[in-house]
GROMACS .gro file of C-alpha atoms in nm:
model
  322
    1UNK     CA    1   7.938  10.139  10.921
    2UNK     CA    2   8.142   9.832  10.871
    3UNK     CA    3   8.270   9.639  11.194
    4UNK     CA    4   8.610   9.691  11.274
    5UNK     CA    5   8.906   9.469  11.312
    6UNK     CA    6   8.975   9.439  11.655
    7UNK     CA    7   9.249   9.237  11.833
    8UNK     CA    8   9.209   9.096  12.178
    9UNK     CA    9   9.373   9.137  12.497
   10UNK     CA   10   9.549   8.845  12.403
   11UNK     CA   11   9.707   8.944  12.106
   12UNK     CA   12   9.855   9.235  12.313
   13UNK     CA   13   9.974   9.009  12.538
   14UNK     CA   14  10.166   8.759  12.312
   15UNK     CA   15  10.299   9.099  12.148
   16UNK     CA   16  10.455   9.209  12.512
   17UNK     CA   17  10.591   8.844  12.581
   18UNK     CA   18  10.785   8.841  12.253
   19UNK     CA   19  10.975   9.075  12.356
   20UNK     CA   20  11.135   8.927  12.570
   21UNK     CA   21  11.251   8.617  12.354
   22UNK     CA   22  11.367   8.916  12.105
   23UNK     CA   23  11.619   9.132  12.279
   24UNK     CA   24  11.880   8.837  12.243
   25UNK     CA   25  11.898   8.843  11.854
   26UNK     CA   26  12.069   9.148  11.815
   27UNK     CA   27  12.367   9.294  11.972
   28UNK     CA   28  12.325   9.695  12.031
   29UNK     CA   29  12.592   9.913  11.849
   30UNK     CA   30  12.521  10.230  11.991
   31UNK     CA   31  12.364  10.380  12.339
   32UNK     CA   32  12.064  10.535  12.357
   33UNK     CA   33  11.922  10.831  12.574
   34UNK     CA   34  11.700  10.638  12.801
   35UNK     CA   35  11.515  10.866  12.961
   36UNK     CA   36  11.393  11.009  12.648
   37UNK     CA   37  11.152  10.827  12.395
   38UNK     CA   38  11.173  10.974  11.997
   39UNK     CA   39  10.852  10.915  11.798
   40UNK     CA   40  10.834  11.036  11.452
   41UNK     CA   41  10.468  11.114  11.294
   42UNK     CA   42  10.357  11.238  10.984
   43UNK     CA   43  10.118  11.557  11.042
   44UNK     CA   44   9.788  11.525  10.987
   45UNK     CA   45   9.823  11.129  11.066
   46UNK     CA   46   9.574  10.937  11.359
   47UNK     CA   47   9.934  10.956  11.586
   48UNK     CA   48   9.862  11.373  11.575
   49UNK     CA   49   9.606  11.315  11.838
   50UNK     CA   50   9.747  11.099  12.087
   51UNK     CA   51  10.087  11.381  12.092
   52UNK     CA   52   9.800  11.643  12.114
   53UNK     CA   53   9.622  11.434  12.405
   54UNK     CA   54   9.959  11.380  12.550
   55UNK     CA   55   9.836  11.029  12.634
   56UNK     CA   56  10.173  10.845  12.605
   57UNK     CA   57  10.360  11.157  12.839
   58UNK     CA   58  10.139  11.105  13.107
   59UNK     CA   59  10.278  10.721  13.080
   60UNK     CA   60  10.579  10.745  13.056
   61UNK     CA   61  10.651  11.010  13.334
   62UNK     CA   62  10.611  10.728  13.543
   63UNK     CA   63  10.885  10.572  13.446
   64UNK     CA   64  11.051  10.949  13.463
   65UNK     CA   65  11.131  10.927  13.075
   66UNK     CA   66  11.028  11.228  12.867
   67UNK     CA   67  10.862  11.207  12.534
   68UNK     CA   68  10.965  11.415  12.189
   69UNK     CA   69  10.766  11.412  11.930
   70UNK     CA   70  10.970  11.451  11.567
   71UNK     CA   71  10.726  11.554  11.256
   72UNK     CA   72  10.865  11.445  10.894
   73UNK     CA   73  10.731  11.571  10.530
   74UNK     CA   74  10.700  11.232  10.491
   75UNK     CA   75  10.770  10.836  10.543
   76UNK     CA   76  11.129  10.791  10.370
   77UNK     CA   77  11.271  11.029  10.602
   78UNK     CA   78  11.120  10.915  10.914
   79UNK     CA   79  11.251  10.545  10.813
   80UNK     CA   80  11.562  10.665  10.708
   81UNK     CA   81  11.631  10.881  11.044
   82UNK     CA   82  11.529  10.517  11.230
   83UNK     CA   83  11.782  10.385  11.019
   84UNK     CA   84  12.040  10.613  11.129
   85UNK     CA   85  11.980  10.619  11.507
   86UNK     CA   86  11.782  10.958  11.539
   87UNK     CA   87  11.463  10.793  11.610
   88UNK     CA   88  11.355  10.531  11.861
   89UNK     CA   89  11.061  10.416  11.712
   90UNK     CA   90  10.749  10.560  11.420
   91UNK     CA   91  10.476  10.451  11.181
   92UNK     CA   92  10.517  10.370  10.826
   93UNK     CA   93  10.380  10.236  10.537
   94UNK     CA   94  10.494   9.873  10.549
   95UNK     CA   95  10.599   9.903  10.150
   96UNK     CA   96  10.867  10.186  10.285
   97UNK     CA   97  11.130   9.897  10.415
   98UNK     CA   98  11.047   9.712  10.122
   99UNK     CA   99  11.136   9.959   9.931
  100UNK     CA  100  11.465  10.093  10.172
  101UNK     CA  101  11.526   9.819  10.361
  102UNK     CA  102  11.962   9.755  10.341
  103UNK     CA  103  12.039   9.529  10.577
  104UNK     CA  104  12.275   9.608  10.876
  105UNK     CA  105  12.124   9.902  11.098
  106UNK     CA  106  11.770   9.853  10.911
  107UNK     CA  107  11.478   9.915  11.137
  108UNK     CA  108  11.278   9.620  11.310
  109UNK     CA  109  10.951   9.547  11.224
  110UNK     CA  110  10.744   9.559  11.522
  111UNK     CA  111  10.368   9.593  11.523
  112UNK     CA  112  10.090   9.595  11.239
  113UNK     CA  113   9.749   9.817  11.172
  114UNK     CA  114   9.545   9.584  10.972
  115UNK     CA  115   9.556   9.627  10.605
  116UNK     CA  116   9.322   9.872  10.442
  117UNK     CA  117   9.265   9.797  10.079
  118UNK     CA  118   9.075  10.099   9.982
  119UNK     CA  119   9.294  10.347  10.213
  120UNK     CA  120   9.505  10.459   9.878
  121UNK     CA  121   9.349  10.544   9.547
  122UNK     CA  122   9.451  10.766   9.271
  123UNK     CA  123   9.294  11.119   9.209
  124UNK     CA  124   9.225  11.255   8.929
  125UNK     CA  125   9.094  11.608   8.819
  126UNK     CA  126   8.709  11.639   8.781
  127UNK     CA  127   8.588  11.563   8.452
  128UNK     CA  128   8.918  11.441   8.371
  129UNK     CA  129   8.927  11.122   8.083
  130UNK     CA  130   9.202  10.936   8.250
  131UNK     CA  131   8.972  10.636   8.388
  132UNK     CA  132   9.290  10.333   8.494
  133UNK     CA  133   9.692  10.341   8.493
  134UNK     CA  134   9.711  10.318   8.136
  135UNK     CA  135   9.558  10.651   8.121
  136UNK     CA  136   9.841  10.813   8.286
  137UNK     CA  137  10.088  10.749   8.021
  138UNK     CA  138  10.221  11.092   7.959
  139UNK     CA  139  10.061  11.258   8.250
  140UNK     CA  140  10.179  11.465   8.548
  141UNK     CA  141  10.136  11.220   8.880
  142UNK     CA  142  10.206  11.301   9.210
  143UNK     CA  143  10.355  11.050   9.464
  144UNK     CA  144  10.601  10.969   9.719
  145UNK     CA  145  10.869  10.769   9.572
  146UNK     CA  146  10.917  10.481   9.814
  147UNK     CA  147  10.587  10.495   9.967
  148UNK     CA  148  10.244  10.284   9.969
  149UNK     CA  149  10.145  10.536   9.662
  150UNK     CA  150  10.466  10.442   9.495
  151UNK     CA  151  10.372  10.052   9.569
  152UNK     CA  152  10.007  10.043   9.454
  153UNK     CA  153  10.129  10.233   9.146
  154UNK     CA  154  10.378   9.942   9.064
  155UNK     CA  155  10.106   9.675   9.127
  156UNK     CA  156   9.830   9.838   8.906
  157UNK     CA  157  10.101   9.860   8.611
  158UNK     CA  158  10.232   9.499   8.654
  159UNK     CA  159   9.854   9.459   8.705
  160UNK     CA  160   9.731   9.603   8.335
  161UNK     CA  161  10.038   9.430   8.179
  162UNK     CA  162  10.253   9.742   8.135
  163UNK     CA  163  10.514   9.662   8.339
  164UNK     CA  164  10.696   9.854   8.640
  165UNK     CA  165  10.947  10.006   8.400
  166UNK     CA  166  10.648  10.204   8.236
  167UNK     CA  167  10.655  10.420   8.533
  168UNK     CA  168  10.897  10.640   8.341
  169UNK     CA  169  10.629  10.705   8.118
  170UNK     CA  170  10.498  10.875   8.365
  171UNK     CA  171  10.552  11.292   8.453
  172UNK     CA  172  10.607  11.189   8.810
  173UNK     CA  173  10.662  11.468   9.056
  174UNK     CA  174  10.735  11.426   9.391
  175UNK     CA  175  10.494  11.481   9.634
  176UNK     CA  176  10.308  11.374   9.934
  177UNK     CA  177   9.991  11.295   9.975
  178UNK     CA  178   9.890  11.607  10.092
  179UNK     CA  179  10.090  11.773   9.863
  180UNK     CA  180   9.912  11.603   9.557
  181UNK     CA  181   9.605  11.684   9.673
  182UNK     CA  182   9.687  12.026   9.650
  183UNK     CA  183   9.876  12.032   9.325
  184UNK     CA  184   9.577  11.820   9.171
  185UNK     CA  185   9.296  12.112   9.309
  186UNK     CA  186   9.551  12.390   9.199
  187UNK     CA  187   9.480  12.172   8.835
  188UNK     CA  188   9.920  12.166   8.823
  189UNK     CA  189   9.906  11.793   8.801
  190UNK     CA  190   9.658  11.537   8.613
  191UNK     CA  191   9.683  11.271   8.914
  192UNK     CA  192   9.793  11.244   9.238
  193UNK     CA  193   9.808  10.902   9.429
  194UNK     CA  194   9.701  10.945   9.803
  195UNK     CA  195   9.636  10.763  10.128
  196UNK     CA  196   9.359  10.844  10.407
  197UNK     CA  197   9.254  11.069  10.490
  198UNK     CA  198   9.284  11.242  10.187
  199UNK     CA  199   9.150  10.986   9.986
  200UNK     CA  200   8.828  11.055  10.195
  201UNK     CA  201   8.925  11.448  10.167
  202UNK     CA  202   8.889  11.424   9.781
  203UNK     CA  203   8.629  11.193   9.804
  204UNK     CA  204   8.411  11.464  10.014
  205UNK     CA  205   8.488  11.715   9.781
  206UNK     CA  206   8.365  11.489   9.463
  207UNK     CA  207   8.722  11.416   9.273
  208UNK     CA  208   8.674  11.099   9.045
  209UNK     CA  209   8.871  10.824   9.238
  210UNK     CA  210   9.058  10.519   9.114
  211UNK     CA  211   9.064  10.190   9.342
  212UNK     CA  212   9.158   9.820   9.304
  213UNK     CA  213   9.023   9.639   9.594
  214UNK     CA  214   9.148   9.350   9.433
  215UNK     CA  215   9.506   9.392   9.486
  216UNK     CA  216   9.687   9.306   9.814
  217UNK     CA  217   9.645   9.570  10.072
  218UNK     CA  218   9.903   9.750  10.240
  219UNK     CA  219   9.938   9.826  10.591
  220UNK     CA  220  10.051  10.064  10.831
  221UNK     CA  221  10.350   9.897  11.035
  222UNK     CA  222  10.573  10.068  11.345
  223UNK     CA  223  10.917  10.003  11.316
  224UNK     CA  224  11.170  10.045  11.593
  225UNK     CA  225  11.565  10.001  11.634
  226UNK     CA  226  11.740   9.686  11.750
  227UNK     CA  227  11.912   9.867  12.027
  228UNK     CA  228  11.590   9.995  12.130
  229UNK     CA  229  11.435   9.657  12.152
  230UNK     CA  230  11.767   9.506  12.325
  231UNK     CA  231  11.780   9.789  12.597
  232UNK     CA  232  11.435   9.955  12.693
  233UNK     CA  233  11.170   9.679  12.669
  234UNK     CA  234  10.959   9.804  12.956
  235UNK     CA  235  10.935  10.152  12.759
  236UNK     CA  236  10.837   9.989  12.383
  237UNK     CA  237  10.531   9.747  12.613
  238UNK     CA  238  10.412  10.089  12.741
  239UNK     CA  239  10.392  10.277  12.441
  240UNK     CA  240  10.241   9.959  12.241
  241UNK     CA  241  10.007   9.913  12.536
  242UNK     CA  242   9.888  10.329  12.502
  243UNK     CA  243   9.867  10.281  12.123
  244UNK     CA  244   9.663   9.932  12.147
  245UNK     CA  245   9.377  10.142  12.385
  246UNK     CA  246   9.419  10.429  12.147
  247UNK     CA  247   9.320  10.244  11.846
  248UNK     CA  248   9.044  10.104  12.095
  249UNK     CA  249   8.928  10.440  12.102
  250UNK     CA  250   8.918  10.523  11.731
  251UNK     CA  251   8.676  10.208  11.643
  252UNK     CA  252   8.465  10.238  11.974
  253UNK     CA  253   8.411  10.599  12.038
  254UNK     CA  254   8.417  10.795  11.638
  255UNK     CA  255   8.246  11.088  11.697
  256UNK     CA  256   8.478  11.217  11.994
  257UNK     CA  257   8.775  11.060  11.766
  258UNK     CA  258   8.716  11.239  11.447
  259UNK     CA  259   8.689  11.567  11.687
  260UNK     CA  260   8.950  11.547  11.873
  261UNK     CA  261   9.131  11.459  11.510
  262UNK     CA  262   8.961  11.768  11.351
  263UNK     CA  263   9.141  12.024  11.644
  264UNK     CA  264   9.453  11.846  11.583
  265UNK     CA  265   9.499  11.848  11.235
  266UNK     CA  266   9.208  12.105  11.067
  267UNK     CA  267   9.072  11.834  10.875
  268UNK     CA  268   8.698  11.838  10.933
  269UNK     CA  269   8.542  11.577  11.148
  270UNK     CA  270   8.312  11.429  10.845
  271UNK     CA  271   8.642  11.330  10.670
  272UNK     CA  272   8.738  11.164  10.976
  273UNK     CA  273   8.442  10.958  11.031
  274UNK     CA  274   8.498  10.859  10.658
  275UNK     CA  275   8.841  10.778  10.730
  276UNK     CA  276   8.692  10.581  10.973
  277UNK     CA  277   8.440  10.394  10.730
  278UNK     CA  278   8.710  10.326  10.527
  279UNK     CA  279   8.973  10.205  10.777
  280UNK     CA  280   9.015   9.929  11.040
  281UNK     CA  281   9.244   9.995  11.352
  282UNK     CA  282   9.428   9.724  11.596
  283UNK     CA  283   9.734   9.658  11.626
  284UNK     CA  284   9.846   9.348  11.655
  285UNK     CA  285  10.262   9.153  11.623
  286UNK     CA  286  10.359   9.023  11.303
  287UNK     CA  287  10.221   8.686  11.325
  288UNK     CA  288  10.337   8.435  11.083
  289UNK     CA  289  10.076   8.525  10.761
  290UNK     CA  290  10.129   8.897  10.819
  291UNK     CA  291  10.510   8.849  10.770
  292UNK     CA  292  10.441   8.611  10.467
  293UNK     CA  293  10.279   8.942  10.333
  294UNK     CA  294  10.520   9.181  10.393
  295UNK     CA  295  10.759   8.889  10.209
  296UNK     CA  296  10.542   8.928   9.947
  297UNK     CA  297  10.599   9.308   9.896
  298UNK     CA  298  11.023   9.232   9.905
  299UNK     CA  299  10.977   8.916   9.635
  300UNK     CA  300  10.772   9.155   9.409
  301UNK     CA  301  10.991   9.459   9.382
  302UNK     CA  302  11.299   9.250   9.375
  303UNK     CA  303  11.136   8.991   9.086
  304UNK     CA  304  11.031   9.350   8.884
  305UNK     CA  305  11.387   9.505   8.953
  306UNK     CA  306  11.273   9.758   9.114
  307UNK     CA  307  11.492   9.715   9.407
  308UNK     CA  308  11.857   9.500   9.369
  309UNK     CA  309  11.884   9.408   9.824
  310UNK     CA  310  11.627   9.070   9.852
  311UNK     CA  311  11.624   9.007  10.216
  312UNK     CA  312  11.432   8.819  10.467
  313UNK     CA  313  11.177   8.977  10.678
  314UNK     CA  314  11.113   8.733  10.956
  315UNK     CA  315  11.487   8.808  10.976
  316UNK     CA  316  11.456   9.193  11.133
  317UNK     CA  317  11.053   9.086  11.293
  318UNK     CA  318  10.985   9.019  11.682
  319UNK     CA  319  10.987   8.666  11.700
  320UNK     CA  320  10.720   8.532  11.911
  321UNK     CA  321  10.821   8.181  11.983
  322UNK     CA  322  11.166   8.253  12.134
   0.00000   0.00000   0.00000
């Protein structure tokens, strides 16, 4: 198995100090319910477990704040209820504010997962001929519009000199990742463009798979609200400090992992310890390069025209030297 990206203590730690330089650069426009904390997950994501454990309640009950958890279809509407105040904080892909991000009440990007270049891929039907993005000129493809999917779509077109505007070529249908995977086994759709762990779900069950380790990876980010960070500091280090020994947990201990994901989300434990082949796990801030990146992802969708708002993202990240 290949080692695993792990961030130090000290990472955590300069994460947690920045924090406290941050809750100056943004004045709050709204209260919040402080003695409850609203997480939004995506089902069948690693975040299923740790609700299931209840790891970050029995935290947080110190500090005599309950915990909801809030389950979305999918990533757009768990950024856009951050954006409008009905969330306090939630994982995304980090090409979802790329793709979203306008400006005034736009979520803040907070922590990082290290990227995972072969964590999305494009299914296709067994025996099918489609064999690169050119292929699915035509074709019925199932994404998320706004997602990673959506992203690594764009790239491998811009990629094979097609162009993003050849995207309309497509017969896309809106789906998640989940959802494509079943459309594509129900044989409804010629591709579907998916994320772990059902690129490892597909892969177990032998669907031809499309990857470009080449391009730039994306990332899982978690994204939070200005007022949050201005007003409950003390709760956001907690729940980054349960997350950091989570993902401790999920590289150091796999076999109890993948079961305890398997009894939270039905996915068997082999796909999970192929998720965890496949992935890395650590968060860590948004240190200078890693923001660079995410800049990256808002200078290429703006350059193709695919979005119209350019902004910058060190602009809406924790800083850590202030």
């Amino acid at each position: 198995m290949k080692k695993k990206i792990f961030w130090g203590s000290i990472v955590f730690i300069v994460l947690l100090s920045s924090l406290l330089g941050f809750t100056t650069l943004f004045k709050s426009e709204g209260s919040l319910e402080l003695k409850k904390f609203r997480i939004g997950y995506i089902n069948r994501d690693t975040l299923t477990a740790l609700k299931d454990q209840q790891l970050l309640e029995n935290q947080l009950k110190k500090e005599g704040i309950s915990v909801e958890w809030i389950e979305f279809q999918d990533e757009v509407r768990l950024y856009q209820a951050l954006e409008q105040g009905n969330l306090d904080f939630g994982k995304v892909g980090d090409a979802v504010p790329a793709f979203l991000h306008k400006g005034k009440n736009s979520p803040i990007y907070f922590a990082a997962e290290p990227p995972n270049p072969n964590a999305r891929a494009i299914a296709v039907s067994k025996g099918s001929k489609i064999k690169g993005v050119k292929d699915l000129i035509g074709k019925k493809v199932a994404y998320t519009k706004f997602s990673n999917e959506h992203y690594f779509l764009l790239q491998l077109l811009v990629k094979n000199g097609l162009g993003t505007d050849a995207i309309e070529d497509f017969e896309s249908i809106e789906a998640t990742s989940s959802e494509g995977m079943e459309l594509l086994q129900k044989g409804e759709v010629d591709a579907a463009v998916v994320s772990e762990p059902y690129v490892s779900q597909l892969k177990s069950s032998q669907y031809p798979l499309i990857f470009d380790g080449e391009l730039p990876a994306n990332a899982d980010i978690y994204l939070t609200t200005k007022e949050n960070v201005k007003e409950r500091k003390e709760t956001l280090n907690t729940v980054l400090q349960v997350i950091y020994e989570y993902d401790d947990f999920l590289t150091n201990d796999i076999h109890l992992a993948a079961e305890f994901l398997y009894q939270s989300t039905n996915i068997l434990h082999a796909v999970w310890m192929a998720v965890f082949e496949n992935e890395a796990y650590g968060i860590s801030p948004f240190f200078e390069g890693m923001i660079a990146e995410q800049q990256k992802k808002v200078d290429f969708l703006y350059e193709q025209k695919v979005i119209e708002h350019h902004y910058n993202v060190a602009d809406y990240v924790v800083k850590l030297d202030e």
